[in-house]
PDB file of C-alpha atoms in Angstrom:
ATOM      1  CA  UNK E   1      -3.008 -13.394  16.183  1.00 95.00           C
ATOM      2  CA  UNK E   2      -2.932 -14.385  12.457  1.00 98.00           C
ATOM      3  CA  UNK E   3       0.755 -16.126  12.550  1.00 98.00           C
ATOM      4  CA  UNK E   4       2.919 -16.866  15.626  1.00 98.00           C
ATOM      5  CA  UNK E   5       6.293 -18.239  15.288  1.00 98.00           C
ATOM      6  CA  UNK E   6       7.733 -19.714  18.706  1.00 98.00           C
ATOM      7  CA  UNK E   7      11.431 -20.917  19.064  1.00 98.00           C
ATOM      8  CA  UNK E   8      12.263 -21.923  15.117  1.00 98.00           C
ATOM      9  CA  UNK E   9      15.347 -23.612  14.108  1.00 98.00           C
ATOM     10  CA  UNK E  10      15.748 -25.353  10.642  1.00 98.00           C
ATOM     11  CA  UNK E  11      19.295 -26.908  10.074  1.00 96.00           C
ATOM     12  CA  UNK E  12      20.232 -28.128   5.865  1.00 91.00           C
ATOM     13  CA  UNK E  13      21.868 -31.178   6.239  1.00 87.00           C
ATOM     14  CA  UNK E  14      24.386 -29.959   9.584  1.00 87.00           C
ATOM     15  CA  UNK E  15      24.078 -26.144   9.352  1.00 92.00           C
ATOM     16  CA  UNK E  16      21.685 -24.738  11.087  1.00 94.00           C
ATOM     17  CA  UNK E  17      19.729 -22.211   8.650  1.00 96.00           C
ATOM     18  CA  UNK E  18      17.274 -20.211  11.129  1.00 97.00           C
ATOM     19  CA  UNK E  19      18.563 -20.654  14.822  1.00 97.00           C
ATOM     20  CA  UNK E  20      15.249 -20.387  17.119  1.00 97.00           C
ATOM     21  CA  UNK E  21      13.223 -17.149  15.976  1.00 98.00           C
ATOM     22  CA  UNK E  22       9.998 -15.938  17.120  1.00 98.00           C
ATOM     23  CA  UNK E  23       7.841 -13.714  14.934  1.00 98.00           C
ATOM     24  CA  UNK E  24       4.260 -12.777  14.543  1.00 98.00           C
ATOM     25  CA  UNK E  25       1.866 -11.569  12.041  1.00 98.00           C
ATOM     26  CA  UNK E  26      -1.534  -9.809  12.954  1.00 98.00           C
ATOM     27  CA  UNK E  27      -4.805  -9.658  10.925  1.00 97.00           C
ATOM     28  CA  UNK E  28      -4.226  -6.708   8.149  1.00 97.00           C
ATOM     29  CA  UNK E  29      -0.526  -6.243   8.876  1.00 98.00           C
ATOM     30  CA  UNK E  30       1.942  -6.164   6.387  1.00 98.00           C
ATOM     31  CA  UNK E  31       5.309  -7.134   8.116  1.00 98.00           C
ATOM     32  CA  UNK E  32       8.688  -7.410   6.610  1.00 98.00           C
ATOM     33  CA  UNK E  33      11.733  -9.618   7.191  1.00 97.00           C
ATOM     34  CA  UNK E  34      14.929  -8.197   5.727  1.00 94.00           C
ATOM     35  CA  UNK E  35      18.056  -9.589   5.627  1.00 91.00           C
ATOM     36  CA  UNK E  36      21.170 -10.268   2.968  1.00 89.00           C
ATOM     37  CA  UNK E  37      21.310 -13.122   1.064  1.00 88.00           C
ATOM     38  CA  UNK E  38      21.726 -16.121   3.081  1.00 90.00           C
ATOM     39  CA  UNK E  39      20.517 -15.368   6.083  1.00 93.00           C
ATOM     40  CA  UNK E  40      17.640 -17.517   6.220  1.00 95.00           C
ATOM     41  CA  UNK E  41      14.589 -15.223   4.782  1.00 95.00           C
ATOM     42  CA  UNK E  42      13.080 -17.954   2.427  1.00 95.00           C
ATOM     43  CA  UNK E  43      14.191 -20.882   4.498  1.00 97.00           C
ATOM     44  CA  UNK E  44      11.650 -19.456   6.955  1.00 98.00           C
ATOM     45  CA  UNK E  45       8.910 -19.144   4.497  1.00 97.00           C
ATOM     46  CA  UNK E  46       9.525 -22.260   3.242  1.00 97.00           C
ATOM     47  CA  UNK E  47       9.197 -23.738   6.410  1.00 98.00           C
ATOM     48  CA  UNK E  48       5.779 -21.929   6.920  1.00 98.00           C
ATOM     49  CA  UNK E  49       4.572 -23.763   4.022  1.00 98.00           C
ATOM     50  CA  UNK E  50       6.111 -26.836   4.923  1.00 97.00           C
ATOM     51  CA  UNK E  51       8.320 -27.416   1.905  1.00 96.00           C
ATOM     52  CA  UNK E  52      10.737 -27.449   4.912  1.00 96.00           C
ATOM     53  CA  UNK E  53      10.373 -29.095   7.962  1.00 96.00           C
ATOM     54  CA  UNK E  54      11.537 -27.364  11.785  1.00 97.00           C
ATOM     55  CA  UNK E  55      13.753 -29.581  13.929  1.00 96.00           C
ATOM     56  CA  UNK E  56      12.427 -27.621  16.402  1.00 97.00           C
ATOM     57  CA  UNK E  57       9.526 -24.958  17.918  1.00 98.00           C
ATOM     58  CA  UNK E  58       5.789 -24.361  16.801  1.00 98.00           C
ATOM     59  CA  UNK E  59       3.919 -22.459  13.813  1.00 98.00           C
ATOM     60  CA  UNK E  60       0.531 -21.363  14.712  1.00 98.00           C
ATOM     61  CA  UNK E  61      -1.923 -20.412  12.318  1.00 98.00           C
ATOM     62  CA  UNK E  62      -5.523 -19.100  13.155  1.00 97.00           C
ATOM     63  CA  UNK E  63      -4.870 -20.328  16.274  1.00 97.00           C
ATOM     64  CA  UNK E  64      -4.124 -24.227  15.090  1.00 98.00           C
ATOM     65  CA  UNK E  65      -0.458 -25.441  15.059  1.00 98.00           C
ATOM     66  CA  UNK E  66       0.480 -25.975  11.477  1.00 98.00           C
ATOM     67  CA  UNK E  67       4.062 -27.063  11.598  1.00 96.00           C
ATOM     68  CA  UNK E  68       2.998 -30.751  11.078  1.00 94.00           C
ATOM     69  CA  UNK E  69       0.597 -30.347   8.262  1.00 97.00           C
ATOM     70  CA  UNK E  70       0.752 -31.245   4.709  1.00 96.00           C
ATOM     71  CA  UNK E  71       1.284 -28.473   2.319  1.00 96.00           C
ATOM     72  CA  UNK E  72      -2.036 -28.151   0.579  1.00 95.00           C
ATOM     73  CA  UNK E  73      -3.989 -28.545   3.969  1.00 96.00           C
ATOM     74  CA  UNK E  74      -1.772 -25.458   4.902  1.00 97.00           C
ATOM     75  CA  UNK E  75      -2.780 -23.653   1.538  1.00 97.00           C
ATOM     76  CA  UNK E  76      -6.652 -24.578   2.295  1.00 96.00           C
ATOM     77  CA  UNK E  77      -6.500 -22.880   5.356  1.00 97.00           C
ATOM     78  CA  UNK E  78      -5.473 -19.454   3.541  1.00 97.00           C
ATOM     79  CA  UNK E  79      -1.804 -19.099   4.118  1.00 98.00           C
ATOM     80  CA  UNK E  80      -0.618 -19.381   0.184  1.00 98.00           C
ATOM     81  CA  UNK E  81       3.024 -18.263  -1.048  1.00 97.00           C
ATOM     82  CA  UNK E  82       4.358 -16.221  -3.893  1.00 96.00           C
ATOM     83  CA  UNK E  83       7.774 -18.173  -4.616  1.00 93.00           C
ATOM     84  CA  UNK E  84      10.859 -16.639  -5.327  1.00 91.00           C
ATOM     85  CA  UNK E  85      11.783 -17.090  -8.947  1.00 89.00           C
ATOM     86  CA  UNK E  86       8.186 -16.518  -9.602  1.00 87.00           C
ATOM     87  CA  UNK E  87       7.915 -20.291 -10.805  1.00 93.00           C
ATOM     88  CA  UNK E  88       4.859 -19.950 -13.094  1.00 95.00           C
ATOM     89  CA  UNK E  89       4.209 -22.846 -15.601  1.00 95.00           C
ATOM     90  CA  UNK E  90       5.639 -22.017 -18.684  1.00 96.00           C
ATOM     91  CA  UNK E  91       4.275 -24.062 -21.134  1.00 96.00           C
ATOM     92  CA  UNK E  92       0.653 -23.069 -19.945  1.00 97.00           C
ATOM     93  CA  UNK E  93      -1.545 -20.139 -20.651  1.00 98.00           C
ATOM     94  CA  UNK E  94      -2.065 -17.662 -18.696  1.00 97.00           C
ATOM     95  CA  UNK E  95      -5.160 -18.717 -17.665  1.00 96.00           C
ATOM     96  CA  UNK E  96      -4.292 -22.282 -17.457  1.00 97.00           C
ATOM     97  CA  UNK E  97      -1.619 -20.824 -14.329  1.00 97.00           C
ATOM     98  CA  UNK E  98      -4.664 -19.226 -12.554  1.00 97.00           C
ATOM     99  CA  UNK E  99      -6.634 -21.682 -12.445  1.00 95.00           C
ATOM    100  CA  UNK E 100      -3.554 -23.905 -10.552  1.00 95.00           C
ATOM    101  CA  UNK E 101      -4.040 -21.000  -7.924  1.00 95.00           C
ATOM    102  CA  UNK E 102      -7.665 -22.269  -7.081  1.00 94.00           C
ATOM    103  CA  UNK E 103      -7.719 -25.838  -7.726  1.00 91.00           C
ATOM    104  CA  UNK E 104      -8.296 -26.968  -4.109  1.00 91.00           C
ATOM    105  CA  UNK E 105     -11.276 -24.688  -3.924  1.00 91.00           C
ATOM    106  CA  UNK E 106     -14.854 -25.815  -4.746  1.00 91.00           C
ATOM    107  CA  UNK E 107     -16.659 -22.828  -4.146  1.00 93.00           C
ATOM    108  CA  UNK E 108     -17.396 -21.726  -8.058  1.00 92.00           C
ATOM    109  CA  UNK E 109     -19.366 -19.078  -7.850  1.00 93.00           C
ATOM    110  CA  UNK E 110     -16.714 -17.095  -5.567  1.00 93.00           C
ATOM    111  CA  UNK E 111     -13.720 -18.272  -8.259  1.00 95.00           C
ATOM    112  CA  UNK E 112     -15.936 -16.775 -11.188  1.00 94.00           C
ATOM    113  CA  UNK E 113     -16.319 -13.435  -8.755  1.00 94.00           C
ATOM    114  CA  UNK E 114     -12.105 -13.427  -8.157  1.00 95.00           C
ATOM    115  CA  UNK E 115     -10.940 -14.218 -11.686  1.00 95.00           C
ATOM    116  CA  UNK E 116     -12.793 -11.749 -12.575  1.00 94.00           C
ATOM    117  CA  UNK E 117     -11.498  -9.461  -9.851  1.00 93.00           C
ATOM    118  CA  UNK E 118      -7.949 -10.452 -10.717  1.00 95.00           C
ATOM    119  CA  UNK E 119      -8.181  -9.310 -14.393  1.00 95.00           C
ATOM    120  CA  UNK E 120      -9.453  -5.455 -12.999  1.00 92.00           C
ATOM    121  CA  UNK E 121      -6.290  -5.792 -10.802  1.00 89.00           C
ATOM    122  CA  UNK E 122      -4.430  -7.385 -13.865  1.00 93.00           C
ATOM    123  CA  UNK E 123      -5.507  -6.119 -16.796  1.00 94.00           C
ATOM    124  CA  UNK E 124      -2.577  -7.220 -18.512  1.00 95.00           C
ATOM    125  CA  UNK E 125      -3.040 -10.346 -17.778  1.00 96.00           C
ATOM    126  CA  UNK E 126      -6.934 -10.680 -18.967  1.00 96.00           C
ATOM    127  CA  UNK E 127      -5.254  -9.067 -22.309  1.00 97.00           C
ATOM    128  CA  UNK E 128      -2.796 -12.087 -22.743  1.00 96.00           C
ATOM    129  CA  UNK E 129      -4.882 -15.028 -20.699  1.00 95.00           C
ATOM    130  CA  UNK E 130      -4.721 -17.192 -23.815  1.00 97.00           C
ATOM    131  CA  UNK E 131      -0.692 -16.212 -24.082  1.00 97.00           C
ATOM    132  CA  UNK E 132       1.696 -18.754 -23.046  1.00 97.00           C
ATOM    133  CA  UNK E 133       3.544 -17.887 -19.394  1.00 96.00           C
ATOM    134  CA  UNK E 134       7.165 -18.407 -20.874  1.00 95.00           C
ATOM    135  CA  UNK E 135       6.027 -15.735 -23.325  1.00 96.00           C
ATOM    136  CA  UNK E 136       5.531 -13.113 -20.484  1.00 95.00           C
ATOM    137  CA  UNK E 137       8.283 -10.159 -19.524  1.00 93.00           C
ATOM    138  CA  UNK E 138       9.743 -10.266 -16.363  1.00 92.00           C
ATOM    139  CA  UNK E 139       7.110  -7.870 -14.593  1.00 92.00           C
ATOM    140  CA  UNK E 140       4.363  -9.873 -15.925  1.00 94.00           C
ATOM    141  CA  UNK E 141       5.500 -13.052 -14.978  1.00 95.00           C
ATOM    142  CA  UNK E 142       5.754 -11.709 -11.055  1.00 94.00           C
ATOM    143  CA  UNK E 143       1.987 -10.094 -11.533  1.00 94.00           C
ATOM    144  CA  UNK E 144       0.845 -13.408 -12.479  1.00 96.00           C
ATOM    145  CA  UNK E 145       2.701 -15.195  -9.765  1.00 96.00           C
ATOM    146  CA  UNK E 146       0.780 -13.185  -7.715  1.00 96.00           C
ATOM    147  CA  UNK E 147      -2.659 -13.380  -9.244  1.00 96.00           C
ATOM    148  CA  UNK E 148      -2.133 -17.225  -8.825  1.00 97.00           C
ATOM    149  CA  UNK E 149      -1.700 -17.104  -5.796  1.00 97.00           C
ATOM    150  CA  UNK E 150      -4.266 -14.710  -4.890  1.00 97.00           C
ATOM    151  CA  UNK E 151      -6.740 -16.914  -6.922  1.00 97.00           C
ATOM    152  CA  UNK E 152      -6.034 -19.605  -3.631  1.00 96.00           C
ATOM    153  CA  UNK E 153      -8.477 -16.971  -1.790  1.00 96.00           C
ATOM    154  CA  UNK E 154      -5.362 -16.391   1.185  1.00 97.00           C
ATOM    155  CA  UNK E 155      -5.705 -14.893   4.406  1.00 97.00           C
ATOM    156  CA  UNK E 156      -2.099 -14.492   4.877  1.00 98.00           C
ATOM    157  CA  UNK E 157      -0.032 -13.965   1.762  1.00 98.00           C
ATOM    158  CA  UNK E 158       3.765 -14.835   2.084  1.00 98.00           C
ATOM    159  CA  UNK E 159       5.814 -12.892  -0.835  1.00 97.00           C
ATOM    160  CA  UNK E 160       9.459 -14.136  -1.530  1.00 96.00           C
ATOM    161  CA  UNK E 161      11.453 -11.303  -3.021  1.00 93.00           C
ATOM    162  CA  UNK E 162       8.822  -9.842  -5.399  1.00 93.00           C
ATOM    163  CA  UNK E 163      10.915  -7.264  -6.621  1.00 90.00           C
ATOM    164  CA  UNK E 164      14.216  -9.010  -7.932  1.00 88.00           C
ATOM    165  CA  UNK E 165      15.575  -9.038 -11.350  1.00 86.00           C
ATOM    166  CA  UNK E 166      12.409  -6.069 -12.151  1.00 88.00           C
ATOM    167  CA  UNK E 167      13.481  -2.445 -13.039  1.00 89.00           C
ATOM    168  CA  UNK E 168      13.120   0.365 -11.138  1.00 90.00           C
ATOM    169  CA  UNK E 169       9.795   1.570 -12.564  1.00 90.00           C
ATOM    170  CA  UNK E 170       8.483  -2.399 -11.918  1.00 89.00           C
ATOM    171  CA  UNK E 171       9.942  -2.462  -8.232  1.00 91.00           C
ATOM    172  CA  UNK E 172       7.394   0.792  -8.004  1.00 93.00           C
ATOM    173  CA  UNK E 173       4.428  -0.963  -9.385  1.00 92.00           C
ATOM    174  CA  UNK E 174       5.170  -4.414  -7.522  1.00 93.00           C
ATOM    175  CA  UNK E 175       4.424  -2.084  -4.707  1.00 94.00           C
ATOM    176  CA  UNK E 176       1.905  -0.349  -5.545  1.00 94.00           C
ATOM    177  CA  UNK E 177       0.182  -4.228  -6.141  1.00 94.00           C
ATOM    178  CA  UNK E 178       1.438  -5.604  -2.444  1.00 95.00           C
ATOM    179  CA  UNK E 179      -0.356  -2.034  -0.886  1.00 96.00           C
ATOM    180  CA  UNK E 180      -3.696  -2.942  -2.982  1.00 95.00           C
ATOM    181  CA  UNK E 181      -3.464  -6.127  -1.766  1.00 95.00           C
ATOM    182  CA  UNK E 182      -3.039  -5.433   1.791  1.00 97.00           C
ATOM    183  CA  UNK E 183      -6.018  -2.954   1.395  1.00 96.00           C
ATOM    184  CA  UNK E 184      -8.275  -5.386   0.121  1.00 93.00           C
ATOM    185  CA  UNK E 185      -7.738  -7.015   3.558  1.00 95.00           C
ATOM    186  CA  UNK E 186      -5.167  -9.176   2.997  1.00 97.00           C
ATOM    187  CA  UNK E 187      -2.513  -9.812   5.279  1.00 98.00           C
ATOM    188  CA  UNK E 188       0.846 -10.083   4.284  1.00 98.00           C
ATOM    189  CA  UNK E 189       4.455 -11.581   5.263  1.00 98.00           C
ATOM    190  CA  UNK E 190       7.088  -9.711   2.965  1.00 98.00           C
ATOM    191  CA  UNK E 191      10.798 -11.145   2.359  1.00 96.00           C
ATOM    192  CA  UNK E 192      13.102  -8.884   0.653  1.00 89.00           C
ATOM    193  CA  UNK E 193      16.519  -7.869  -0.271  1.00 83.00           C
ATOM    194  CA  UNK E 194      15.195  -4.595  -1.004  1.00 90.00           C
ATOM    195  CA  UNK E 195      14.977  -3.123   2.277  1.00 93.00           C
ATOM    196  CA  UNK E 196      14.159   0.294   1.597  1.00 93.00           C
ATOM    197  CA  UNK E 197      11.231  -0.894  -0.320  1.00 94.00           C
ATOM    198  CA  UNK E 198      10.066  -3.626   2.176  1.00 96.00           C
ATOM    199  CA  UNK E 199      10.540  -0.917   5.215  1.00 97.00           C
ATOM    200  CA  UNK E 200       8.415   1.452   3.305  1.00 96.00           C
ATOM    201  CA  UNK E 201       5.484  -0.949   2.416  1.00 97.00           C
ATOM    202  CA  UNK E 202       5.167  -3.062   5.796  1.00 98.00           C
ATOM    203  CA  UNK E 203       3.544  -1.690   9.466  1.00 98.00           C
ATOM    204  CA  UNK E 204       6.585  -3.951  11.450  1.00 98.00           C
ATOM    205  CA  UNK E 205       9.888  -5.749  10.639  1.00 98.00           C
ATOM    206  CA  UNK E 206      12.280  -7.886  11.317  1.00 97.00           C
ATOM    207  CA  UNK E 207      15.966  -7.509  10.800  1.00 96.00           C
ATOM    208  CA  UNK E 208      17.748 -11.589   9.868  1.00 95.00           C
ATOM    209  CA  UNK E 209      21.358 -11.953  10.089  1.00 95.00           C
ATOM    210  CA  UNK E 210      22.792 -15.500   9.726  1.00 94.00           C
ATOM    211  CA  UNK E 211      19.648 -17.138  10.937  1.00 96.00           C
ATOM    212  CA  UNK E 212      18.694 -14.948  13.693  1.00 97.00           C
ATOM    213  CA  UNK E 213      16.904 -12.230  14.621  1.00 97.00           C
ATOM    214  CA  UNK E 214      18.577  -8.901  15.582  1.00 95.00           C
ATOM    215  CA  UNK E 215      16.526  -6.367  15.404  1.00 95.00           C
ATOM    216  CA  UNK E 216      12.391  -6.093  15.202  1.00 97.00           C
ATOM    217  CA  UNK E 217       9.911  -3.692  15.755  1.00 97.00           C
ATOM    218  CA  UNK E 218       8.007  -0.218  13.917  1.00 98.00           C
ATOM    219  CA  UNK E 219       9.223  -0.331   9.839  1.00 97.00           C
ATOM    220  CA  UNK E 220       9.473   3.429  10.324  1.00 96.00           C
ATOM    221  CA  UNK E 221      11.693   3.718  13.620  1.00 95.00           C
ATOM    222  CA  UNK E 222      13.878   0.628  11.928  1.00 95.00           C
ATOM    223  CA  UNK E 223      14.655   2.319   8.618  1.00 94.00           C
ATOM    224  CA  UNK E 224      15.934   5.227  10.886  1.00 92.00           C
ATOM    225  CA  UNK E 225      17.985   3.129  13.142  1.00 90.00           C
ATOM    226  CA  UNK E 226      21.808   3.851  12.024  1.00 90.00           C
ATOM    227  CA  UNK E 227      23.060   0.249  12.009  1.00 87.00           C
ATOM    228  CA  UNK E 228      19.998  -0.522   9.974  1.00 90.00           C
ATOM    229  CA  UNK E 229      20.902   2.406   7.255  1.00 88.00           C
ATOM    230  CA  UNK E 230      24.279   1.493   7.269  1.00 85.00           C
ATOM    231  CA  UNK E 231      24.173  -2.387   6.337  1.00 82.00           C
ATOM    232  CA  UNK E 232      20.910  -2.275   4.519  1.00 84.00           C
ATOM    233  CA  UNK E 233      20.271   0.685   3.311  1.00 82.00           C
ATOM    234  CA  UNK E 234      23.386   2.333   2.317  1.00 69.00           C
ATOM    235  CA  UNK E 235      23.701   4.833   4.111  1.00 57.00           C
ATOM    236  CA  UNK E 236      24.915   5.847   7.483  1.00 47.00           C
TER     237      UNK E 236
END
């Protein structure tokens, strides 16, 4: 097992945010939690990269509990998150904001080999690497969020709503990226308001209302389920 949740609860100031889910992510999966605004989706990432801390239950990654590490001993061990917002570094180059993605890795030879890597994926971005971030459109602003944090060489990706404030034809291509991702053997952990995007993209899912869990299991069989396309996909 990649990522094992046990028991989490997270509480902001008296409210409890995420009330004692379990969830688990296996090596090449792409998994999806979906859920409406407020229900807890990027409290529990944040939590994963301890920007949050549990009040209780355990987060186990590659097999060694992480939910009392620091942050950037959790990024060296490969679990690295695209935030929501994208939250690049406007004032910097383009290049300047990749290079923040591997600055706790020493291993040059390897960056040279993924920069270079990124800017096939990207080729945007090798166009405008000297261009200031703040300067960027929307779309290019999330593919450099995720270059960056691709650039921290992860083993388990963690995406926080990729796809909002993009158009249509952006939301397509923002997928189209997470799928070449996953193929290159990265594993993924998908939050989205999207849901008929994220159900479409990830292997398994998990369905957050107010905190908890309340439905999980097969994308494909959930996106079918009538209570699912009735409050999340619009149908039903």
């Amino acid at each position: 097992m990649l990522l094992e949740v046990k028991n989490l609860s997270v509480y902001y100031d008296k409210s409890k945010a995420v009330d004692g889910i379990s969830l688990n992510v296996q090596e090449g999966e792409i998994v999806t939690i979906v859920g409406a605004n407020g229900a807890g989706k990027t409290t529990i990432l944040r939590t994963l990269s301890a920007l949050k801390r549990a009040v209780s239950g355990e987060i186990w990654f590659q097999n060694k509990r992480i939910d009392r590490m620091r942050p950037d001993s959790i990024v060296r061990m490969g679990l690295i998150q695209v935030p929501a917002g994208r939250m690049i570094y406007a004032p910097m180059t383009v290049e300047d904001n990749l290079k923040m993605g591997y600055y706790l890795r020493r291993d040059s030879a390897k960056i040279k080999q993924d920069l270079e890597s990124i800017y096939e994926h990207f080729p945007i971005l090798k166009e405008r690497r000297t261009q200031l971030g703040g300067q960027l459109s929307g779309g290019e602003q999330q593919m450099l969020a995720v270059a960056r944090a691709l650039m921290g060489s992860p083993k388990l990706l963690l995406m926080d709503e990729p796809s909002v404030g993009l158009s249509p034809k952006l939301v397509t291509e923002i997928g189209n990226i997470i799928k070449d991702i996953n193929k290159d053997g990265i594993s993924i952990l998908l939050v989205e308001q999207n849901s008929r995007m994220a159900l479409k993209l990830a292997q398994r899912a998990y369905i957050l209302e107010l905190g908890s869990i309340v439905l999980e299991g097969e994308a494909a069989k959930l996106a079918s389920d009538e209570r699912v396309k009735k409050y999340y996909l619009g149908g039903g």
